[in-house]
Short mmCIF file of C-alpha atoms in Angstrom, two decimals:
data_model
loop_
_atom_site.label_atom_id
_atom_site.label_comp_id
_atom_site.label_asym_id
_atom_site.label_seq_id
_atom_site.Cartn_x
_atom_site.Cartn_y
_atom_site.Cartn_z
CA MET A 160 47.69 203.60 -59.32
CA PRO A 161 45.12 205.77 -61.10
CA GLY A 162 44.98 203.45 -64.20
CA LYS A 163 43.69 200.48 -62.23
CA LEU A 164 41.26 202.60 -60.28
CA HIS A 165 39.93 203.97 -63.53
CA ARG A 166 39.41 200.48 -64.93
CA LEU A 167 37.60 199.42 -61.76
CA GLY A 168 35.34 202.44 -62.11
CA VAL A 169 34.47 201.54 -65.70
CA LEU A 170 33.78 197.94 -64.70
CA SER A 171 31.44 198.93 -61.88
CA ALA A 172 29.68 201.39 -64.20
CA VAL A 173 29.08 198.57 -66.71
CA VAL A 174 27.74 196.26 -64.00
CA ALA A 175 25.52 198.97 -62.55
CA SER A 176 24.11 199.97 -65.94
CA SER A 177 23.34 196.36 -66.84
CA VAL A 178 21.46 195.96 -63.56
CA LEU A 179 19.58 199.21 -64.12
CA ALA A 180 18.88 198.28 -67.75
CA GLY A 181 16.66 195.51 -66.41
CA ALA A 182 14.16 198.21 -65.52
CA CYS A 183 14.03 199.43 -69.14
CA ARG A 184 13.02 196.07 -70.61
CA GLN A 185 9.40 197.14 -71.12
CA ASP A 186 10.45 199.35 -74.04
CA MET A 187 10.96 196.35 -76.26
CA HIS A 188 8.19 194.33 -74.65
CA ASP A 189 5.63 196.89 -75.72
CA ASN A 190 6.41 198.03 -79.23
CA PRO A 191 4.63 201.14 -80.50
CA ARG A 192 1.96 199.13 -82.31
CA TYR A 193 -1.49 197.87 -81.33
CA GLU A 194 -2.26 194.32 -80.35
CA PRO A 195 -5.77 192.92 -80.87
CA LEU A 196 -8.30 194.81 -78.70
CA GLU A 197 -5.60 197.08 -77.27
CA ALA A 198 -6.87 200.48 -76.16
CA SER A 199 -5.86 203.63 -78.00
CA THR A 200 -5.97 207.26 -77.03
CA PHE A 201 -6.13 208.39 -80.66
CA PHE A 202 -9.86 207.86 -81.23
CA THR A 203 -12.45 209.12 -78.78
CA ASP A 204 -14.10 205.71 -78.40
CA GLY A 205 -10.79 204.25 -77.16
CA HIS A 206 -10.58 201.63 -79.91
CA ALA A 207 -7.40 201.18 -81.92
CA TYR A 208 -9.45 200.05 -84.94
CA ARG A 209 -12.40 201.55 -86.82
CA VAL A 210 -15.73 199.76 -87.00
CA PRO A 211 -16.74 199.26 -90.65
CA VAL A 212 -19.79 201.15 -91.89
CA ALA A 213 -22.99 199.15 -91.34
CA HIS A 214 -23.71 196.58 -94.08
CA THR A 215 -20.15 196.69 -95.35
CA VAL A 216 -19.42 193.61 -97.47
CA ALA A 217 -15.83 192.43 -97.53
CA ARG A 218 -14.56 191.55 -100.99
CA GLY A 219 -15.43 187.94 -101.80
CA SER A 220 -17.80 187.43 -98.89
CA ILE A 221 -21.17 188.65 -100.16
CA ARG A 222 -23.93 186.45 -98.76
CA THR A 223 -26.14 185.61 -101.72
CA ASP A 224 -27.08 182.07 -100.65
CA GLU A 225 -30.40 182.70 -98.89
CA HIS A 226 -30.73 179.12 -97.62
CA LEU A 227 -27.22 179.01 -96.15
CA TYR A 228 -27.23 182.44 -94.51
CA THR A 229 -30.86 182.93 -93.44
CA GLY A 230 -32.23 179.38 -93.16
CA LYS A 231 -34.99 180.33 -95.60
CA ILE A 232 -35.90 179.46 -99.18
CA GLY A 233 -38.04 182.04 -100.93
CA GLY A 234 -38.78 183.72 -97.61
CA GLN A 235 -40.08 180.46 -96.07
CA LEU A 236 -38.14 178.59 -93.36
CA ALA A 237 -36.33 175.74 -95.03
CA ASP A 238 -36.78 172.18 -93.83
CA ALA A 239 -33.51 170.97 -95.34
CA LEU A 240 -29.86 171.45 -94.51
CA PRO A 241 -27.83 173.51 -97.01
CA VAL A 242 -24.87 171.24 -96.22
CA ALA A 243 -24.45 167.46 -96.37
CA ALA A 244 -25.62 165.65 -93.22
CA THR A 245 -22.60 163.62 -92.21
CA PRO A 246 -21.52 161.98 -88.93
CA GLU A 247 -18.80 164.67 -88.74
CA LEU A 248 -21.43 167.41 -88.96
CA LEU A 249 -23.43 165.84 -86.13
CA ALA A 250 -20.30 165.40 -84.00
CA ARG A 251 -19.41 169.04 -84.56
CA GLY A 252 -22.97 170.07 -83.74
CA HIS A 253 -22.91 167.95 -80.59
CA GLU A 254 -19.74 169.67 -79.39
CA ARG A 255 -20.95 173.18 -80.25
CA PHE A 256 -24.39 172.54 -78.73
CA ASN A 257 -22.74 171.58 -75.45
CA VAL A 258 -20.57 174.71 -75.52
CA PHE A 259 -23.09 177.37 -76.56
CA CYS A 260 -26.60 176.00 -75.99
CA SER A 261 -26.43 173.62 -73.03
CA PRO A 262 -25.85 176.37 -70.41
CA CYS A 263 -29.57 177.22 -70.81
CA HIS A 264 -31.16 174.42 -72.84
CA GLY A 265 -29.43 171.61 -70.94
CA ARG A 266 -27.49 168.82 -72.59
CA THR A 267 -30.67 166.92 -73.43
CA GLY A 268 -32.48 170.03 -74.67
CA ARG A 269 -35.17 170.06 -71.98
CA GLY A 270 -34.52 173.66 -70.98
CA ASP A 271 -33.03 172.90 -67.58
CA GLY A 272 -29.46 174.16 -67.99
CA MET A 273 -27.48 175.65 -65.12
CA VAL A 274 -28.18 179.26 -66.15
CA VAL A 275 -31.91 178.51 -66.06
CA ARG A 276 -31.51 177.02 -62.60
CA ARG A 277 -29.90 180.33 -61.60
CA GLY A 278 -32.90 182.34 -62.67
CA PHE A 279 -32.89 182.79 -66.45
CA ARG A 280 -36.29 182.45 -68.12
CA ARG A 281 -36.85 178.79 -68.88
CA PRO A 282 -36.68 178.02 -72.61
CA PRO A 283 -39.16 175.53 -74.10
CA THR A 284 -38.05 171.93 -74.39
CA PHE A 285 -36.94 170.81 -77.85
CA HIS A 286 -39.04 167.69 -77.40
CA SER A 287 -42.48 169.24 -77.81
CA ASP A 288 -44.64 168.47 -80.85
CA ARG A 289 -44.35 172.09 -81.96
CA LEU A 290 -40.54 172.05 -82.10
CA ARG A 291 -40.34 168.50 -83.38
CA SER A 292 -42.33 169.56 -86.40
CA ALA A 293 -40.56 172.92 -86.82
CA PRO A 294 -38.42 173.13 -89.97
CA VAL A 295 -34.67 172.84 -89.33
CA GLY A 296 -34.23 176.35 -90.73
CA TYR A 297 -36.23 177.64 -87.75
CA PHE A 298 -33.43 176.69 -85.35
CA PHE A 299 -30.88 178.33 -87.60
CA ASP A 300 -33.03 181.46 -87.69
CA VAL A 301 -33.35 181.59 -83.89
CA MET A 302 -29.58 181.15 -83.44
CA THR A 303 -28.95 183.91 -86.00
CA ASN A 304 -31.51 186.47 -84.81
CA GLY A 305 -32.33 185.47 -81.23
CA PHE A 306 -35.81 184.75 -79.92
CA GLY A 307 -37.59 185.97 -76.79
CA ALA A 308 -35.11 186.20 -73.94
CA MET A 309 -32.44 184.49 -76.02
CA GLN A 310 -29.89 186.83 -77.57
CA ASP A 311 -28.60 186.08 -81.05
CA TYR A 312 -25.50 183.92 -81.36
CA SER A 313 -24.41 185.18 -84.76
CA ALA A 314 -21.18 186.64 -83.36
CA GLN A 315 -20.26 183.65 -81.22
CA VAL A 316 -21.23 180.79 -83.56
CA PRO A 317 -20.21 180.98 -87.24
CA VAL A 318 -22.69 179.95 -89.95
CA PRO A 319 -21.38 176.40 -90.58
CA ASP A 320 -21.47 175.68 -86.85
CA ARG A 321 -25.04 176.98 -86.60
CA TRP A 322 -26.09 174.44 -89.22
CA ALA A 323 -24.15 171.73 -87.41
CA ILE A 324 -26.02 172.58 -84.21
CA ALA A 325 -29.35 172.62 -86.07
CA ALA A 326 -28.60 169.17 -87.51
CA TYR A 327 -27.58 167.88 -84.09
CA LEU A 328 -30.82 169.28 -82.60
CA ARG A 329 -32.81 167.16 -85.04
CA ALA A 330 -30.81 164.09 -83.99
CA LEU A 331 -31.33 165.01 -80.32
CA GLN A 332 -35.08 165.30 -80.88
CA ILE A 333 -35.21 161.91 -82.58
CA SER A 334 -33.10 160.35 -79.81
CA GLN A 335 -35.56 161.50 -77.15
CA HIS A 336 -38.64 160.36 -79.08
CA ALA A 337 -37.56 156.99 -80.36
CA THR A 338 -38.65 153.44 -79.68
CA VAL A 339 -36.55 150.29 -79.63
CA ALA A 340 -37.89 149.54 -83.11
CA ASP A 341 -36.05 152.66 -84.41
CA VAL A 342 -32.69 151.20 -83.39
CA PRO A 343 -31.04 148.97 -86.02
CA ALA A 344 -31.26 145.32 -84.91
CA GLU A 345 -27.48 144.91 -84.67
CA LYS A 346 -27.11 147.96 -82.39
CA ARG A 347 -29.86 147.03 -79.90
CA ALA A 348 -27.51 145.06 -77.66
CA SER A 349 -25.49 148.23 -76.95
CA LEU A 350 -28.61 149.89 -75.47
CA ASP A 351 -28.24 147.70 -72.39
CA ALA A 352 -24.60 148.65 -71.91
CA PRO A 353 -24.01 150.71 -68.75
CA ALA A 354 -23.95 154.47 -69.29
CA THR A 355 -20.64 156.28 -69.13
CA ALA A 356 -19.95 159.63 -67.53
CA GLU A 357 -19.44 160.98 -71.06
CA ASP A 358 -23.16 160.61 -71.79
CA GLY A 359 -23.90 163.46 -69.41
CA ALA A 360 -27.60 162.69 -69.59
CA GLY A 361 -27.73 160.09 -66.85
CA GLU A 362 -29.86 162.15 -64.50
CA HIS A 363 -32.47 162.86 -67.14
CA ALA A 364 -32.77 159.29 -68.33
CA GLU A 365 -34.56 158.37 -65.12
CA HIS A 366 -37.39 160.85 -65.68
CA GLY A 367 -40.24 160.22 -68.06
CA ALA A 368 -40.07 162.34 -71.21
CA ALA A 369 -43.78 163.20 -70.95
CA GLY A 370 -43.39 164.87 -67.55
CA HIS A 371 -40.72 167.17 -68.92
CA GLU A 372 -42.78 168.21 -71.90
CA LYS A 373 -45.46 169.61 -69.61
CA GLN A 374 -42.87 171.66 -67.72
CA GLY A 375 -41.46 172.94 -70.93
CA HIS A 376 -44.34 175.24 -71.82
CA MET B 233 60.32 199.43 -40.66
CA GLN B 234 56.90 197.80 -41.09
CA ILE B 235 54.30 199.83 -42.96
CA PHE B 236 51.52 197.24 -42.68
CA ASN B 237 50.01 195.95 -39.52
CA ARG B 238 49.95 192.16 -39.06
CA SER B 239 46.19 192.17 -39.71
CA ALA B 240 46.84 193.33 -43.30
CA ASN B 241 47.60 189.69 -44.18
CA PHE B 242 44.06 188.72 -43.19
CA ILE B 243 42.44 191.71 -44.87
CA ALA B 244 44.26 190.93 -48.14
CA LYS B 245 43.04 187.32 -48.14
CA ALA B 246 39.53 188.27 -47.03
CA SER B 247 39.23 190.88 -49.74
CA ILE B 248 40.04 188.27 -52.41
CA VAL B 249 37.32 185.98 -51.05
CA GLY B 250 35.00 188.95 -50.62
CA LEU B 251 35.49 190.08 -54.20
CA VAL B 252 34.60 186.61 -55.49
CA LEU B 253 31.52 186.55 -53.26
CA VAL B 254 30.33 190.02 -54.29
CA VAL B 255 30.85 189.42 -58.01
CA GLY B 256 29.28 185.96 -57.70
CA SER B 257 26.19 187.19 -55.91
CA LEU B 258 25.80 190.08 -58.38
CA LEU B 259 25.87 187.59 -61.26
CA GLY B 260 23.43 185.36 -59.37
CA LEU B 261 21.16 188.33 -58.84
CA LEU B 262 21.26 189.13 -62.55
CA THR B 263 20.29 185.60 -63.55
CA THR B 264 17.49 185.13 -61.01
CA ALA B 265 16.00 188.63 -60.97
CA ASN B 266 13.93 187.93 -64.08
CA ARG B 267 12.28 185.01 -62.35
CA TRP B 268 10.86 187.12 -59.53
CA SER B 269 7.15 187.60 -59.70
CA TRP B 270 7.42 191.39 -59.51
CA VAL B 271 9.32 191.21 -62.80
CA ASN B 272 7.29 188.59 -64.70
CA ASN B 273 3.92 189.09 -62.89
CA GLN B 274 3.59 185.38 -62.21
CA ARG B 275 0.68 184.69 -59.83
CA VAL B 276 0.06 188.39 -59.32
CA VAL B 277 -3.62 189.38 -59.32
CA ARG B 278 -4.26 192.57 -61.24
CA GLU B 279 -7.14 194.90 -60.56
CA GLN B 280 -9.89 194.68 -63.17
CA PRO B 281 -12.87 196.95 -63.88
CA ILE B 282 -15.10 194.13 -62.60
CA GLN B 283 -14.24 191.41 -60.12
CA PHE B 284 -14.98 188.68 -62.63
CA SER B 285 -14.68 185.18 -61.19
CA HIS B 286 -13.59 182.43 -63.55
CA GLN B 287 -14.13 180.02 -60.67
CA HIS B 288 -17.83 180.88 -60.52
CA HIS B 289 -18.45 180.81 -64.26
CA VAL B 290 -16.38 177.73 -65.04
CA GLN B 291 -16.69 175.53 -61.98
CA THR B 292 -20.11 176.49 -60.59
CA ILE B 293 -22.00 177.30 -63.79
CA GLY B 294 -20.02 174.89 -65.96
CA LEU B 295 -19.46 177.20 -68.93
CA ASP B 296 -17.02 175.94 -71.54
CA CYS B 297 -13.97 178.18 -72.13
CA ARG B 298 -15.07 178.64 -75.74
CA TYR B 299 -18.44 180.13 -74.82
CA CYS B 300 -16.58 183.41 -74.21
CA HIS B 301 -13.13 182.88 -75.75
CA THR B 302 -14.58 182.09 -79.17
CA SER B 303 -11.41 182.54 -81.21
CA ALA B 304 -9.16 180.34 -79.06
CA GLU B 305 -9.23 177.53 -81.64
CA THR B 306 -9.07 179.60 -84.80
CA SER B 307 -7.00 182.72 -84.16
CA THR B 308 -3.58 183.85 -83.02
CA PHE B 309 -5.40 185.47 -80.11
CA ALA B 310 -7.86 183.62 -77.84
CA GLY B 311 -10.08 186.67 -77.59
CA ILE B 312 -11.75 188.64 -74.85
CA PRO B 313 -15.55 188.48 -75.08
CA PRO B 314 -17.53 191.59 -75.98
CA THR B 315 -19.96 192.94 -73.39
CA LYS B 316 -22.80 191.37 -75.34
CA THR B 317 -21.58 187.90 -74.32
CA CYS B 318 -21.98 188.92 -70.65
CA MET B 319 -25.45 190.25 -71.43
CA ASN B 320 -26.55 186.93 -72.97
CA CYS B 321 -27.16 185.85 -69.38
CA HIS B 322 -26.91 189.05 -67.36
CA SER B 323 -29.81 190.66 -69.20
CA GLN B 324 -31.86 188.47 -66.86
CA ILE B 325 -29.58 187.36 -64.04
CA TRP B 326 -28.25 189.66 -61.30
CA ILE B 327 -29.81 192.60 -63.12
CA THR B 328 -29.83 194.82 -60.03
CA SER B 329 -26.37 193.92 -58.74
CA PRO B 330 -24.18 197.01 -58.28
CA TYR B 331 -21.15 194.84 -59.10
CA LEU B 332 -22.45 194.47 -62.63
CA GLU B 333 -23.26 198.13 -63.23
CA PRO B 334 -20.06 198.62 -65.30
CA VAL B 335 -21.24 195.76 -67.57
CA ARG B 336 -24.70 197.25 -68.02
CA SER B 337 -23.41 200.76 -68.66
CA SER B 338 -20.87 199.37 -71.12
CA PHE B 339 -23.71 197.69 -73.01
CA ARG B 340 -26.02 200.72 -72.77
CA ASP B 341 -23.47 203.27 -73.93
CA ASN B 342 -21.66 200.98 -76.36
CA ARG B 343 -18.34 201.62 -74.58
CA SER B 344 -15.89 198.75 -74.23
CA LEU B 345 -14.98 197.45 -70.81
CA ARG B 346 -11.29 198.07 -70.20
CA TRP B 347 -10.04 194.73 -68.98
CA VAL B 348 -6.42 194.59 -67.90
CA ARG B 349 -4.62 192.02 -69.99
CA VAL B 350 -3.20 189.23 -67.80
CA HIS B 351 -1.39 187.03 -70.33
CA ASP B 352 0.69 189.45 -72.36
CA LEU B 353 3.68 188.06 -74.22
CA PRO B 354 6.43 190.51 -75.15
CA ASP B 355 5.97 192.02 -78.60
CA PHE B 356 9.21 190.52 -79.89
CA ALA B 357 7.83 186.98 -79.48
CA TYR B 358 5.49 185.66 -82.19
CA PHE B 359 2.73 183.52 -80.76
CA ASN B 360 -0.25 181.74 -82.32
CA HIS B 361 -2.86 180.52 -79.84
CA SER B 362 -4.81 178.27 -82.20
CA VAL B 363 -1.92 176.05 -83.25
CA HIS B 364 -1.16 175.20 -79.63
CA VAL B 365 -4.78 174.16 -79.09
CA LYS B 366 -4.80 172.10 -82.29
CA LYS B 367 -1.59 170.30 -81.35
CA GLY B 368 -2.94 169.10 -78.03
CA VAL B 369 -1.88 171.70 -75.47
CA GLY B 370 -4.66 171.96 -72.90
CA CYS B 371 -5.87 175.29 -71.50
CA GLU B 372 -4.76 174.16 -68.08
CA THR B 373 -1.21 173.42 -69.21
CA CYS B 374 -0.44 177.11 -69.72
CA HIS B 375 -3.21 178.89 -67.83
CA GLY B 376 -3.40 176.67 -64.74
CA ARG B 377 -6.56 175.72 -62.91
CA VAL B 378 -8.65 178.64 -64.13
CA ASP B 379 -11.69 176.94 -62.58
CA LYS B 380 -10.12 177.58 -59.20
CA MET B 381 -9.24 181.24 -59.75
CA PRO B 382 -11.73 183.66 -58.17
CA LEU B 383 -9.62 186.42 -59.72
CA MET B 384 -7.59 185.81 -62.85
CA LEU B 385 -3.85 185.50 -62.54
CA GLN B 386 -0.99 184.37 -64.71
CA GLU B 387 -0.08 180.87 -63.58
CA ASN B 388 3.27 180.57 -65.36
CA SER B 389 6.19 182.90 -65.95
CA LEU B 390 5.56 183.09 -69.75
CA GLN B 391 9.30 183.48 -70.12
CA MET B 392 11.48 181.94 -72.78
CA GLU B 393 12.79 179.16 -70.57
CA TRP B 394 9.18 178.21 -69.86
CA CYS B 395 8.31 178.13 -73.59
CA LEU B 396 11.41 176.08 -74.35
CA ASP B 397 10.65 173.57 -71.61
CA CYS B 398 7.69 172.41 -73.71
CA HIS B 399 9.14 173.12 -77.17
CA ARG B 400 12.10 170.87 -76.35
CA ASN B 401 9.98 168.04 -74.97
CA PRO B 402 6.26 168.46 -75.69
CA ALA B 403 5.46 164.82 -74.85
CA GLN B 404 5.46 165.71 -71.17
CA TYR B 405 2.42 167.99 -71.59
CA LEU B 406 0.32 166.94 -74.62
CA ARG B 407 -3.20 165.65 -74.13
CA PRO B 408 -5.87 164.33 -76.52
CA ARG B 409 -7.86 167.02 -78.35
CA SER B 410 -11.02 165.83 -76.59
CA GLU B 411 -9.48 166.83 -73.24
CA ILE B 412 -8.15 170.29 -74.17
CA TYR B 413 -10.82 172.11 -72.15
CA THR B 414 -10.85 169.69 -69.22
CA MET B 415 -9.69 171.12 -65.92
CA GLY B 416 -7.86 168.66 -63.67
CA TYR B 417 -7.12 166.24 -66.52
CA ARG B 418 -5.22 163.07 -65.61
CA PRO B 419 -3.88 160.87 -68.42
CA ALA B 420 -5.34 157.35 -68.53
CA GLU B 421 -1.87 155.84 -69.03
CA SER B 422 1.53 157.28 -68.19
CA GLN B 423 2.07 160.73 -69.69
CA ALA B 424 5.25 159.58 -71.45
CA VAL B 425 3.24 156.97 -73.41
CA VAL B 426 0.31 159.28 -74.19
CA GLY B 427 2.58 162.19 -75.06
CA ALA B 428 4.79 160.20 -77.40
CA ARG B 429 1.73 158.78 -79.19
CA LEU B 430 0.05 162.18 -79.55
CA MET B 431 3.26 163.73 -80.89
CA LYS B 432 3.10 161.26 -83.79
CA GLU B 433 -0.66 161.48 -84.23
CA TYR B 434 -0.86 165.28 -84.27
CA HIS B 435 2.48 165.75 -86.08
CA VAL B 436 3.95 167.80 -83.24
CA ASN B 437 7.41 169.00 -84.22
CA PRO B 438 7.97 172.23 -82.34
CA ARG B 439 11.08 174.08 -83.39
CA THR B 440 13.51 175.77 -81.08
CA SER B 441 15.41 177.91 -83.56
CA CYS B 442 15.47 181.64 -82.71
CA SER B 443 13.38 182.63 -85.72
CA THR B 444 10.50 180.31 -84.77
CA CYS B 445 9.31 182.88 -82.26
CA HIS B 446 11.53 185.91 -82.91
CA ARG B 447 10.60 186.50 -86.50
#
């Protein structure tokens, strides 16, 4: 019966081609377009995109606010925030400080982060008289342009976050140089509450602040 | 006169059973083949230009995911760090290590390192990384225990059934935003309670219509 045989042949061809088609799936998985950071053979540098000419300003994003973008007013480091100091700003700064700064500076800002313990040059503590009296714009400037062994963080930390970190640094400095009298009377009771793991500063609390300041220089 | 041997009775019956078995196993093969790791690359380590250890940088050094993957919270793509991010530390640490020579030459010559992408969704699926982070999906939920991966691998299949498992019932995976970057997170109460509460709080209403992802 050649008719039936023929049908069986067609059926097996369909099954076989559907099995083999599984191998061709990558065609639709990888469309002929570039994903972010995908390599290209078109340009000699291997990038799929072109780097804008230096000092290119995108429409609507010219940086005319000297205080906001350089931390300076009239060429002098500013000692004021260009944004409102709110609890949200400090919380944001706290989070970003722990992500980007604490690897070297440590969570308490004493310059004893894990990367320093692995051999990076020790940064100065934030709790020295020099840095306590430094204008807040100084910290923004260092984050933006780098300082000493520290590379700049302008690509990793956007401008608003840099100010949040600078504001948090001020709060951190005050927290490490405060007396009981600085704490509002109604909050003093909470000072005696046991520390939680969240504080992350437990190991430093045992040491005297003065001893660390000497190490910091 | 008999044309067929007596055994033809058995062969006829056996061939019916055999046909069912062959067709059945072929269909089974078709449905399971896509779940094999050589098809979806699940838990397959791929060779990279540098043997970068997430375990060392995350678990030992304690770096936050966002130190390098800066656009994870804000972009459709979590981002691969530029060589400069490596040099933030490696300008001073391990500066003579031959393992890191590709990093140094990349920085010197301004040539990008050619990392092999591990988590690569098919181009016909739309995906936005930041919205998943904002809605309470932890890194670990999709990427596994990265802090225990000496070499990076893809923990999950990244296939549609895997996406839908969460899109149909996100409460089983959601965690508070404060715990997104925690590795080894355990919910304080039962996950069903936490998940249901977070779904309301973060307005999590994932859709499962075709055009949600295939747009």
